[in-house]
GROMACS .gro file of C-alpha atoms in nm:
model
   76
    1MET     CA    1  -2.006  14.758 -19.928
    2ALA     CA    2  -1.775  15.062 -19.883
    3LYS     CA    3  -1.770  15.360 -19.835
    4ARG     CA    4  -1.698  15.590 -20.131
    5ASP     CA    5  -1.511  15.852 -20.127
    6THR     CA    6  -1.748  16.148 -20.254
    7HIS     CA    7  -1.668  16.546 -20.374
    8ARG     CA    8  -1.962  16.758 -20.358
    9VAL     CA    9  -2.062  17.078 -20.581
   10LEU     CA   10  -2.175  17.268 -20.223
   11PRO     CA   11  -2.338  17.699 -20.211
   12HIS     CA   12  -2.038  17.890 -19.993
   13PRO     CA   13  -2.134  18.044 -19.636
   14GLY     CA   14  -1.950  18.330 -19.805
   15GLY     CA   15  -2.190  18.322 -20.164
   16GLY     CA   16  -2.048  18.179 -20.398
   17TRP     CA   17  -2.026  17.814 -20.479
   18GLN     CA   18  -1.750  17.552 -20.355
   19VAL     CA   19  -1.561  17.215 -20.477
   20LYS     CA   20  -1.513  16.994 -20.129
   21ARG     CA   21  -1.436  16.583 -20.077
   22ASP     CA   22  -1.600  16.487 -19.764
   23GLY     CA   23  -1.371  16.505 -19.480
   24ASN     CA   24  -1.203  16.769 -19.636
   25LYS     CA   25  -1.198  17.140 -19.370
   26ARG     CA   26  -1.137  17.312 -19.701
   27PRO     CA   27  -1.292  17.373 -20.023
   28SER     CA   28  -1.003  17.335 -20.328
   29HIS     CA   29  -1.222  17.573 -20.487
   30VAL     CA   30  -1.450  17.841 -20.487
   31THR     CA   31  -1.667  18.006 -20.735
   32GLY     CA   32  -1.888  18.232 -20.839
   33THR     CA   33  -2.104  17.996 -20.996
   34GLN     CA   34  -2.248  17.707 -20.984
   35ALA     CA   35  -2.211  17.587 -21.326
   36ALA     CA   36  -1.778  17.641 -21.253
   37ALA     CA   37  -1.810  17.484 -20.961
   38ILE     CA   38  -1.976  17.181 -21.202
   39LYS     CA   39  -1.674  17.179 -21.503
   40ILE     CA   40  -1.418  17.209 -21.189
   41ALA     CA   41  -1.512  16.959 -21.000
   42ARG     CA   42  -1.645  16.706 -21.259
   43PRO     CA   43  -1.271  16.569 -21.409
   44ILE     CA   44  -1.180  16.581 -21.054
   45SER     CA   45  -1.374  16.354 -20.953
   46GLN     CA   46  -1.352  16.100 -21.265
   47HIS     CA   47  -0.991  16.122 -21.190
   48GLN     CA   48  -0.925  16.031 -20.843
   49LYS     CA   49  -1.294  15.805 -20.922
   50THR     CA   50  -1.520  15.942 -20.672
   51GLU     CA   51  -1.852  15.966 -20.650
   52LEU     CA   52  -1.968  16.266 -20.740
   53GLN     CA   53  -2.267  16.479 -20.575
   54ILE     CA   54  -2.410  16.823 -20.702
   55HIS     CA   55  -2.643  16.988 -20.437
   56LYS     CA   56  -2.944  17.277 -20.508
   57ALA     CA   57  -2.895  17.581 -20.323
   58ASN     CA   58  -3.101  17.480 -20.085
   59GLY     CA   59  -2.858  17.203 -19.888
   60GLN     CA   60  -3.096  16.863 -20.102
   61ILE     CA   61  -2.852  16.694 -20.374
   62ARG     CA   62  -3.029  16.770 -20.678
   63GLN     CA   63  -2.757  16.453 -20.955
   64SER     CA   64  -2.570  16.223 -20.763
   65ASP     CA   65  -2.241  16.090 -21.063
   66SER     CA   66  -2.055  15.764 -20.989
   67HIS     CA   67  -1.707  15.797 -21.114
   68GLY     CA   68  -1.478  15.470 -20.959
   69ASN     CA   69  -1.551  15.089 -21.024
   70ASP     CA   70  -1.924  14.951 -21.092
   71PRO     CA   71  -1.919  14.652 -21.119
   72TYR     CA   72  -2.218  14.540 -21.346
   73PRO     CA   73  -2.398  14.287 -21.279
   74PRO     CA   74  -2.364  14.359 -20.913
   75LYS     CA   75  -2.242  14.121 -20.667
   76GLY     CA   76  -2.552  13.891 -20.511
   0.00000   0.00000   0.00000
């Protein structure tokens, strides 16, 4: 299985929430609320066909949405 590109909504160390793509050092966006970060991250993830993982304040994954090419039925 190929490694999937992922955008994440994470707590920002300086406060608020960040939208960050795996492999990038800096977040693409920082917002005051998680809802605002999700509103920004979802269309980016859909356009770039990446997975979107939304984390809780403690760092656990709350929700994961795939916006990539998901063939159905899966091979194998």
